[in-house]
mmCIF file of C-alpha atoms and ligand atoms in Angstrom:
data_model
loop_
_atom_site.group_PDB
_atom_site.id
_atom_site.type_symbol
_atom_site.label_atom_id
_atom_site.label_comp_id
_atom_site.label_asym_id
_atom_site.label_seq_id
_atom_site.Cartn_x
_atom_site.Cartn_y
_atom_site.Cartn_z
ATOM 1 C CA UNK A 8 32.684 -67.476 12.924
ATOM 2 C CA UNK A 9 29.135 -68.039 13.771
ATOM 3 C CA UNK A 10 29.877 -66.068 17.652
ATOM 4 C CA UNK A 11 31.616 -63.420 15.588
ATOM 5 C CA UNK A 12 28.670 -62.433 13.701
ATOM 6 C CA UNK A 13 26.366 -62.786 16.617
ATOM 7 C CA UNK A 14 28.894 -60.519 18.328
ATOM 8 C CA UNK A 15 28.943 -57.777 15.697
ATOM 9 C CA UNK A 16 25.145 -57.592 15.184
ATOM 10 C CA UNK A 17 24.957 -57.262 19.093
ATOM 11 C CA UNK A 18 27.195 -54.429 18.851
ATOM 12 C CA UNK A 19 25.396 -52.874 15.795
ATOM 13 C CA UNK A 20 22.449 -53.382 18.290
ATOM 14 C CA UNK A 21 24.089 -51.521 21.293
ATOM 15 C CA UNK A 22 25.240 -48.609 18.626
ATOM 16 C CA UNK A 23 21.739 -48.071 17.185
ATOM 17 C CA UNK A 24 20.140 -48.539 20.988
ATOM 18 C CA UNK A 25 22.646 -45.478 21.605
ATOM 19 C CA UNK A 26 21.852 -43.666 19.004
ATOM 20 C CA UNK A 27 18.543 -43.736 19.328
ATOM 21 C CA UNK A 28 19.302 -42.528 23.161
ATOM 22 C CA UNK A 29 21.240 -39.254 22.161
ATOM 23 C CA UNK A 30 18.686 -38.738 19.242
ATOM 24 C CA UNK A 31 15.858 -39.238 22.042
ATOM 25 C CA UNK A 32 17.576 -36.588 24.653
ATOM 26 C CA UNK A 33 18.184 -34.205 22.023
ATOM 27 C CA UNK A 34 15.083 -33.897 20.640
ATOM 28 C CA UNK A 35 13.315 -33.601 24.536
ATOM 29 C CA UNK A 36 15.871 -30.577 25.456
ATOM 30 C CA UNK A 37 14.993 -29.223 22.208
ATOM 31 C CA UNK A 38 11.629 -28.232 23.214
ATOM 32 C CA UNK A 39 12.287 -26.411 26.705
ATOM 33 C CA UNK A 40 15.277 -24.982 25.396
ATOM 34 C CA UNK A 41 13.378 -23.451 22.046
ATOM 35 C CA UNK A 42 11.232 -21.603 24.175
ATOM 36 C CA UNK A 43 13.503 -20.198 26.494
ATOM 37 C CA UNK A 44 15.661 -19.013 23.697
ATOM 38 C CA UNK A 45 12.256 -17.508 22.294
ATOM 39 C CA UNK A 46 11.713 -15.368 25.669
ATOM 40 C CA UNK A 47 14.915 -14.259 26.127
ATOM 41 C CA UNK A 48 15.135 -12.948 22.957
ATOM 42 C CA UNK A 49 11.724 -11.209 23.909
ATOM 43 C CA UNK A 50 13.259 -10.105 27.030
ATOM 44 C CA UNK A 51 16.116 -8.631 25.328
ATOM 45 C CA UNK A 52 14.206 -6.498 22.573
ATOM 46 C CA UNK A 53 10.884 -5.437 24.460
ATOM 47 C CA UNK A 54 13.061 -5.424 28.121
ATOM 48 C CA UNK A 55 11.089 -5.618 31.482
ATOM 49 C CA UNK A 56 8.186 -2.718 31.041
ATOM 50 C CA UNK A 57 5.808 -4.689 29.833
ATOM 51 C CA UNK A 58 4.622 -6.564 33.419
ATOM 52 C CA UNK A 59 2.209 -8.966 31.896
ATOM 53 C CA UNK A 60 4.762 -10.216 28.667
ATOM 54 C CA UNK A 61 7.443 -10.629 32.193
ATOM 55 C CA UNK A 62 5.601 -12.487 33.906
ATOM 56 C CA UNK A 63 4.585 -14.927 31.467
ATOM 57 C CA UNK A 64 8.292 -14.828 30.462
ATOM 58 C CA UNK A 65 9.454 -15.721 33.832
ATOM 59 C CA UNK A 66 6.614 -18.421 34.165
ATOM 60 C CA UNK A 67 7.534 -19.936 30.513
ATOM 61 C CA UNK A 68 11.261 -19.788 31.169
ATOM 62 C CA UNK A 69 10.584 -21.657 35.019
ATOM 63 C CA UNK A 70 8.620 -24.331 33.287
ATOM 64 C CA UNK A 71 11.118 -25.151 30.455
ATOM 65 C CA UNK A 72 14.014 -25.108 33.530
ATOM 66 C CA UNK A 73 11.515 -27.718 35.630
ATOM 67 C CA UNK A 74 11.664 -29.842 32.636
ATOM 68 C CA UNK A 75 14.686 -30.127 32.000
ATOM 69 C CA UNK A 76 15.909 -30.842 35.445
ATOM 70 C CA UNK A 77 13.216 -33.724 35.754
ATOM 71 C CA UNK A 78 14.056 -35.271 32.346
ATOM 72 C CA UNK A 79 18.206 -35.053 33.663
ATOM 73 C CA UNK A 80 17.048 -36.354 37.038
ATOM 74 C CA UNK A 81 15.318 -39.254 35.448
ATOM 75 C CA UNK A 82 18.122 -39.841 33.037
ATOM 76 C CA UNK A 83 20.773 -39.470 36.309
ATOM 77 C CA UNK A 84 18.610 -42.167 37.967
ATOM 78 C CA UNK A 85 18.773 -44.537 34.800
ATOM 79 C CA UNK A 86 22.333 -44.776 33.972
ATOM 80 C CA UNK A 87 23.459 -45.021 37.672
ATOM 81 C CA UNK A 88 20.789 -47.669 38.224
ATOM 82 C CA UNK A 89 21.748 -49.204 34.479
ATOM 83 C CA UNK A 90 25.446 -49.381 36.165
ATOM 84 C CA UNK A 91 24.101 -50.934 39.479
ATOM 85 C CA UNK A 92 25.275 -48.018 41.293
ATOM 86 C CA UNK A 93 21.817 -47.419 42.743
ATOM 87 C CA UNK A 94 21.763 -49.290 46.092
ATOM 88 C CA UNK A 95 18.553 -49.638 47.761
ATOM 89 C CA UNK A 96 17.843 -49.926 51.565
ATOM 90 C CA UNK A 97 14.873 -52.263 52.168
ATOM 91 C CA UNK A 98 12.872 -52.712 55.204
ATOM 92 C CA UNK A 99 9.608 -53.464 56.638
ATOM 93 C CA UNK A 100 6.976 -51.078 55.626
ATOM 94 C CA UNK A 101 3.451 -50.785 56.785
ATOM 95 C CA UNK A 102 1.576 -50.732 53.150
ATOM 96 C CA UNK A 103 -1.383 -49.658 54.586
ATOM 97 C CA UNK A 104 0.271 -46.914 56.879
ATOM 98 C CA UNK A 105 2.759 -46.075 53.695
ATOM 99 C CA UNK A 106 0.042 -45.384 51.315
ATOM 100 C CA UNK A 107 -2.509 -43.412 53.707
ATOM 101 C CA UNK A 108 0.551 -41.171 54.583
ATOM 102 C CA UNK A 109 1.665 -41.120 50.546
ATOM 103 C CA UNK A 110 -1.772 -40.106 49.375
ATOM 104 C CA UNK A 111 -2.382 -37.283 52.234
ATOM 105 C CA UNK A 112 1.040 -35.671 51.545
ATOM 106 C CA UNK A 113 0.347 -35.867 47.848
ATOM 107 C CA UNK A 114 -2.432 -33.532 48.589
ATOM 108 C CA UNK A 115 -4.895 -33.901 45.683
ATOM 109 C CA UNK A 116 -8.920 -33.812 46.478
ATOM 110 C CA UNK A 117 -9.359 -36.556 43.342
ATOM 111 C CA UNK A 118 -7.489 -38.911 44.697
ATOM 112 C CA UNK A 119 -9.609 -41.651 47.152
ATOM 113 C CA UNK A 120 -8.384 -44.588 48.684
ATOM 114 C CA UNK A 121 -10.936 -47.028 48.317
ATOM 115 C CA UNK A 122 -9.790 -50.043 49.899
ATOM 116 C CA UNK A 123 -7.010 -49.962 52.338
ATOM 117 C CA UNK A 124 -5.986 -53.714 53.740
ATOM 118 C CA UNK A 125 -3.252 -54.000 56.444
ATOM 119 C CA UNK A 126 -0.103 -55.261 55.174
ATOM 120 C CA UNK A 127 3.457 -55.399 55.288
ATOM 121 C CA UNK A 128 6.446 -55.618 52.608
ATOM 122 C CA UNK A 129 10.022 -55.658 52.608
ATOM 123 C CA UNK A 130 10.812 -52.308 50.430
ATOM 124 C CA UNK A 131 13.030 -49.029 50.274
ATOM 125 C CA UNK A 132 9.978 -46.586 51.221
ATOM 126 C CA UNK A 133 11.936 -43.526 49.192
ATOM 127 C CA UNK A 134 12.001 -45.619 46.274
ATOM 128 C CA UNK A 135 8.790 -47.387 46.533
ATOM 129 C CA UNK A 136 7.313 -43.930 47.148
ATOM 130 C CA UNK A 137 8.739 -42.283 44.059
ATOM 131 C CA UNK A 138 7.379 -45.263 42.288
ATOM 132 C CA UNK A 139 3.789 -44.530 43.556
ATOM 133 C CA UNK A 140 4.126 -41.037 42.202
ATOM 134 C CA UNK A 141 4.548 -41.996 38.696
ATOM 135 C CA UNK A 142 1.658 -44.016 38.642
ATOM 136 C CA UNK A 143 -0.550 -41.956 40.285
ATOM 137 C CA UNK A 144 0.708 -38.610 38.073
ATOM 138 C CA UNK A 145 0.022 -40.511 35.315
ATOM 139 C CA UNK A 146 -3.621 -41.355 36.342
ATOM 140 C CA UNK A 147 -4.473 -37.968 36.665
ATOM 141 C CA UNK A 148 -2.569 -36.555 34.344
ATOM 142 C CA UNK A 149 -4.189 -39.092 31.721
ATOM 143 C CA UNK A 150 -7.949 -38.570 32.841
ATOM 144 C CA UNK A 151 -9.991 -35.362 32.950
ATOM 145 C CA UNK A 152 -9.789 -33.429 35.646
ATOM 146 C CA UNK A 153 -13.250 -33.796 37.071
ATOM 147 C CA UNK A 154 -12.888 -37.362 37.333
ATOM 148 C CA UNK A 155 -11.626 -39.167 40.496
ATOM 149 C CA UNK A 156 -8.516 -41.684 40.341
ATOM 150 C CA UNK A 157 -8.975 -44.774 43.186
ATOM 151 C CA UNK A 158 -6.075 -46.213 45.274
ATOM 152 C CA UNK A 159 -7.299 -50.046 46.179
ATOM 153 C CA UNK A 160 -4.781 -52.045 48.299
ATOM 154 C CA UNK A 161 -6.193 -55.758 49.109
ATOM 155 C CA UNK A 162 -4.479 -58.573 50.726
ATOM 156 C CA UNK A 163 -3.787 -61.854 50.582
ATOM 157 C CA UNK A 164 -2.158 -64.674 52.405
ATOM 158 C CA UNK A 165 1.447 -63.842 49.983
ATOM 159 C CA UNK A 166 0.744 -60.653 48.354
ATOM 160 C CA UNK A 167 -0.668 -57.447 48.227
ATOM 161 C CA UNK A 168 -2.710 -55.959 45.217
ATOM 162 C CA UNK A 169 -2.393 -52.408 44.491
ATOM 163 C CA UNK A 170 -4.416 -50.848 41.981
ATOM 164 C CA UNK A 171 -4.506 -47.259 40.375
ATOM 165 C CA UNK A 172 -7.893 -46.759 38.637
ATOM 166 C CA UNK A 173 -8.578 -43.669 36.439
ATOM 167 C CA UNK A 174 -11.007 -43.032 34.155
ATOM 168 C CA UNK A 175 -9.323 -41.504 31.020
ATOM 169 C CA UNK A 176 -7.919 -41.495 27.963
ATOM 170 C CA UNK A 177 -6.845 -45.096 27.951
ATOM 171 C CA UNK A 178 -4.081 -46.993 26.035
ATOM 172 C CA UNK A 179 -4.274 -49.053 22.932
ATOM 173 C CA UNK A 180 -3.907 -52.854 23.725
ATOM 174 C CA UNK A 181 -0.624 -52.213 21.103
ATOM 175 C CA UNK A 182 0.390 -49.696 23.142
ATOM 176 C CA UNK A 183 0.280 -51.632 26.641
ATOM 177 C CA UNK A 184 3.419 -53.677 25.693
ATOM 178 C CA UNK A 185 5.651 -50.092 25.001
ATOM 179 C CA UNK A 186 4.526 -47.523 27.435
ATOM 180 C CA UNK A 187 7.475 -48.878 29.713
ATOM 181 C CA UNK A 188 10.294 -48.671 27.359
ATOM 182 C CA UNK A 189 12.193 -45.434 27.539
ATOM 183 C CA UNK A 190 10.768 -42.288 26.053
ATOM 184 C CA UNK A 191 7.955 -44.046 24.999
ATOM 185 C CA UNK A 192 4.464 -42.164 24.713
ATOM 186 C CA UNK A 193 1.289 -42.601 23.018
ATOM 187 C CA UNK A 194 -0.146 -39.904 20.383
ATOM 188 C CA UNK A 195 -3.423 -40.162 22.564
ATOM 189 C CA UNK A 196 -1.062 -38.900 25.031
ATOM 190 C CA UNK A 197 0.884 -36.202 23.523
ATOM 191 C CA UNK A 198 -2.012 -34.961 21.991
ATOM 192 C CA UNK A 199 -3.495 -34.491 25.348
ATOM 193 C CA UNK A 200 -1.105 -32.318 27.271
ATOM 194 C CA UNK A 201 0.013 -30.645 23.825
ATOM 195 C CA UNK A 202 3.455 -29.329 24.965
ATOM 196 C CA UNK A 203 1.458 -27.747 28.366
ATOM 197 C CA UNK A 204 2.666 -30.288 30.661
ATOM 198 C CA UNK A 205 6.316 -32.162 31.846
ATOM 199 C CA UNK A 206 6.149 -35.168 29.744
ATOM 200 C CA UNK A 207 9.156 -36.741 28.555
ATOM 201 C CA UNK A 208 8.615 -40.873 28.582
ATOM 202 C CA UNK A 209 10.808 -41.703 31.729
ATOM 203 C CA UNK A 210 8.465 -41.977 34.349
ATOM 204 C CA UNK A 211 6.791 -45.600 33.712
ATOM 205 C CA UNK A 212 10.588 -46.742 33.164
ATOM 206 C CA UNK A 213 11.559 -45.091 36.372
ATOM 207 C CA UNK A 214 8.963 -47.132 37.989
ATOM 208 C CA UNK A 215 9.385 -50.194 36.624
ATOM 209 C CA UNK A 216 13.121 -50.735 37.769
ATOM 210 C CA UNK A 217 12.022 -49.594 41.178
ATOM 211 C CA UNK A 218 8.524 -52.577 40.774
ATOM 212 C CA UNK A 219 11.540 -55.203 39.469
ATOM 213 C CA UNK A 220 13.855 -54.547 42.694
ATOM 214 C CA UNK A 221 11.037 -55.045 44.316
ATOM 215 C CA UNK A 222 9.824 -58.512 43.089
ATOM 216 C CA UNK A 223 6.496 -56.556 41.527
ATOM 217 C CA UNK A 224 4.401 -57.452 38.972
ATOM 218 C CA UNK A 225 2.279 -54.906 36.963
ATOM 219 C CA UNK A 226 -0.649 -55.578 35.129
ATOM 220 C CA UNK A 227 -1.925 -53.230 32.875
ATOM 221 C CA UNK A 228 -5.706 -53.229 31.774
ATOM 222 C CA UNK A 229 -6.861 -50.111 29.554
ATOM 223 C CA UNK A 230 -9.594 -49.066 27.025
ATOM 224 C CA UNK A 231 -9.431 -46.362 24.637
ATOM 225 C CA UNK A 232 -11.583 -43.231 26.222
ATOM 226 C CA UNK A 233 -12.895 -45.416 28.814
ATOM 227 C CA UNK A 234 -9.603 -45.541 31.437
ATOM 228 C CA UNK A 235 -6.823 -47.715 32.777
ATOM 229 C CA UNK A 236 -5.844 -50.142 35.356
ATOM 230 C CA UNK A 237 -2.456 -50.519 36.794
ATOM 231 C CA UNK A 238 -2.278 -53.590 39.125
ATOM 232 C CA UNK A 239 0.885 -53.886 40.966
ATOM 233 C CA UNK A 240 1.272 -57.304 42.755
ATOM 234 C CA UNK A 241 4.079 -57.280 45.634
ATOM 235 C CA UNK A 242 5.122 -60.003 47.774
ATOM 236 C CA UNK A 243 4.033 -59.459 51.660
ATOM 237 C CA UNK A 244 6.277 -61.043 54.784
HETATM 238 P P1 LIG B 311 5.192 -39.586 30.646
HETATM 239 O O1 LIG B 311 6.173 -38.663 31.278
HETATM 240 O O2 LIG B 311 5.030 -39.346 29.177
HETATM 241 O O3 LIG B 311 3.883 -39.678 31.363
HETATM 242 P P2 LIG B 311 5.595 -42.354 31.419
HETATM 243 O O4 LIG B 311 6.797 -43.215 31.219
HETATM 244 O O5 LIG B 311 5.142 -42.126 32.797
HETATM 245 O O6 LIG B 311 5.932 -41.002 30.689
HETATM 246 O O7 LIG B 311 4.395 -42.964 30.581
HETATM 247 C C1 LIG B 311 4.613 -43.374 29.246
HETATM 248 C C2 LIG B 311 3.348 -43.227 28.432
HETATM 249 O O8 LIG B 311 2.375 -44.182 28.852
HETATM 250 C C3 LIG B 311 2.649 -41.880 28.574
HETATM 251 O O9 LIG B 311 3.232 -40.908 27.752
HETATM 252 C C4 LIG B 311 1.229 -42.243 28.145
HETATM 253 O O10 LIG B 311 1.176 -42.303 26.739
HETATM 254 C C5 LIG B 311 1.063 -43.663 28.675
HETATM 255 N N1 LIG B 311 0.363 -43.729 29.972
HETATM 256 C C6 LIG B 311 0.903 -43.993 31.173
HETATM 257 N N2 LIG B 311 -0.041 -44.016 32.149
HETATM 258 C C7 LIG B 311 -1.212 -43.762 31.526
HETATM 259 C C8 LIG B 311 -2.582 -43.673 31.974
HETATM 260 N N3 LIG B 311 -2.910 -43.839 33.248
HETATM 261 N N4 LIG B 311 -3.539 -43.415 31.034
HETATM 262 C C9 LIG B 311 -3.212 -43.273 29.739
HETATM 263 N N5 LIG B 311 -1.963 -43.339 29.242
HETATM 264 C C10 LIG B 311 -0.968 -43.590 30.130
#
């Protein structure tokens, strides 16, 4: 009796976890798709004289596309890795040589490695790569744009420690223990990139299946208007 309730009220759990899920998706395609509907319509009534109402058109309707592909991309990558059908190939990687390579390709004058240590980890470098970007999108994304995010790798005899420091908007101390479930994001946050920017919730959940396959810990630290402090702490061979 007693396992039959426990089973039901996991299975009320799964159904509200799902429906939660669809009402989540829905609501982020929404957006994107609201606003292409809007310029086609635009399109349609005013046609293709008008350069400067195309262009932006064209611009709009690219944007909303982009999102939506990242958001099903992200999703894509969650159910197959939710299924275990997302094998990793792990290796020994240079950290050191990873991250100099990482943060020259990701081409962005404010962001400056400020320690670099030698080291070397067992890891998928595709995966442990796309994990990097979230984190360090995030950091910029989060802080004003006149303000320099720092890379720090240090060593120790076990591990590495690798930190992404920004100096931004910060997250509530509330907050810290949510921004990694699913289409979680702060108001701080939305309020910032107020529809501009591809923001859908999925990135710091993303990363943090890639950080668990990996044996990683992250840390957060954060202040409210004063920045944040993701510490990642991987094992070294
Ligand atoms: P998003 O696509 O919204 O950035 P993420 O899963 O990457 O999704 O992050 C979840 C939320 O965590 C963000 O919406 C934001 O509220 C918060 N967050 C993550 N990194 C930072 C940061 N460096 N500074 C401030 N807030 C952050």
């Amino acid at each position: 009796m007693r396992l039959g309730i426990k089973r039901q009220g996991k299975a009320t759990e799964n159904f509200l976890r799902q429906q939660r899920f669809v009402n989540d998706v829905s609501h982020e395609l929404r957006t994107p798709l609201t606003i292409i509907r809007g310029y086609v319509d635009i399109l349609e009534r005013y046609g293709a004289q008008d350069s400067e109402l195309f262009r932006e058109a064209v611009t709009s309707i690219k944007k909303s596309a982009q999102n939506m592909q990242s958001l099903v991309e992200s999703l894509l990558f969650l159910a197959r890795a939710d299924q275990g059908r997302q094998p990793l190939n792990m290796a020994p990687v240079e950290l050191d040589e990873l991250l100099k390579k990482f943060v020259e390709d990701f081409a962005s004058t404010r962001v400056q490695i400020t320690k670099l240590a030698p080291c070397k980890i067992m890891a998928d470098a595709e995966f442990f790569k796309q994990m990097l970007t979230a984190f360090l999108d995030n950091a910029l994304r989060y802080s004003p744009p006149d303000t320099p995010v720092k890379v720090e790798l240090t060593a120790a005899a076990s591990e590495a420690k690798l930190k992404f420091i920004d100096k931004g908007i910060g997250i509530s101390k509330e907050d810290c223990g949510k921004i990694f479930d699913r289409f979680y994001r702060t108001d701080k946050a939305r309020t910032k990139l107020n529809g501009g920017e591809s923001s859908v919730g999925l990135g710091l959940s993303v990363a943090k299946w890639i950080a668990d396959r990996h044996d990683i810990e992250i840390a957060v630290k954060s202040k409210l208007g004063e920045g944040s402090t993701f510490t990642l702490t991987i094992p070294t061979i």
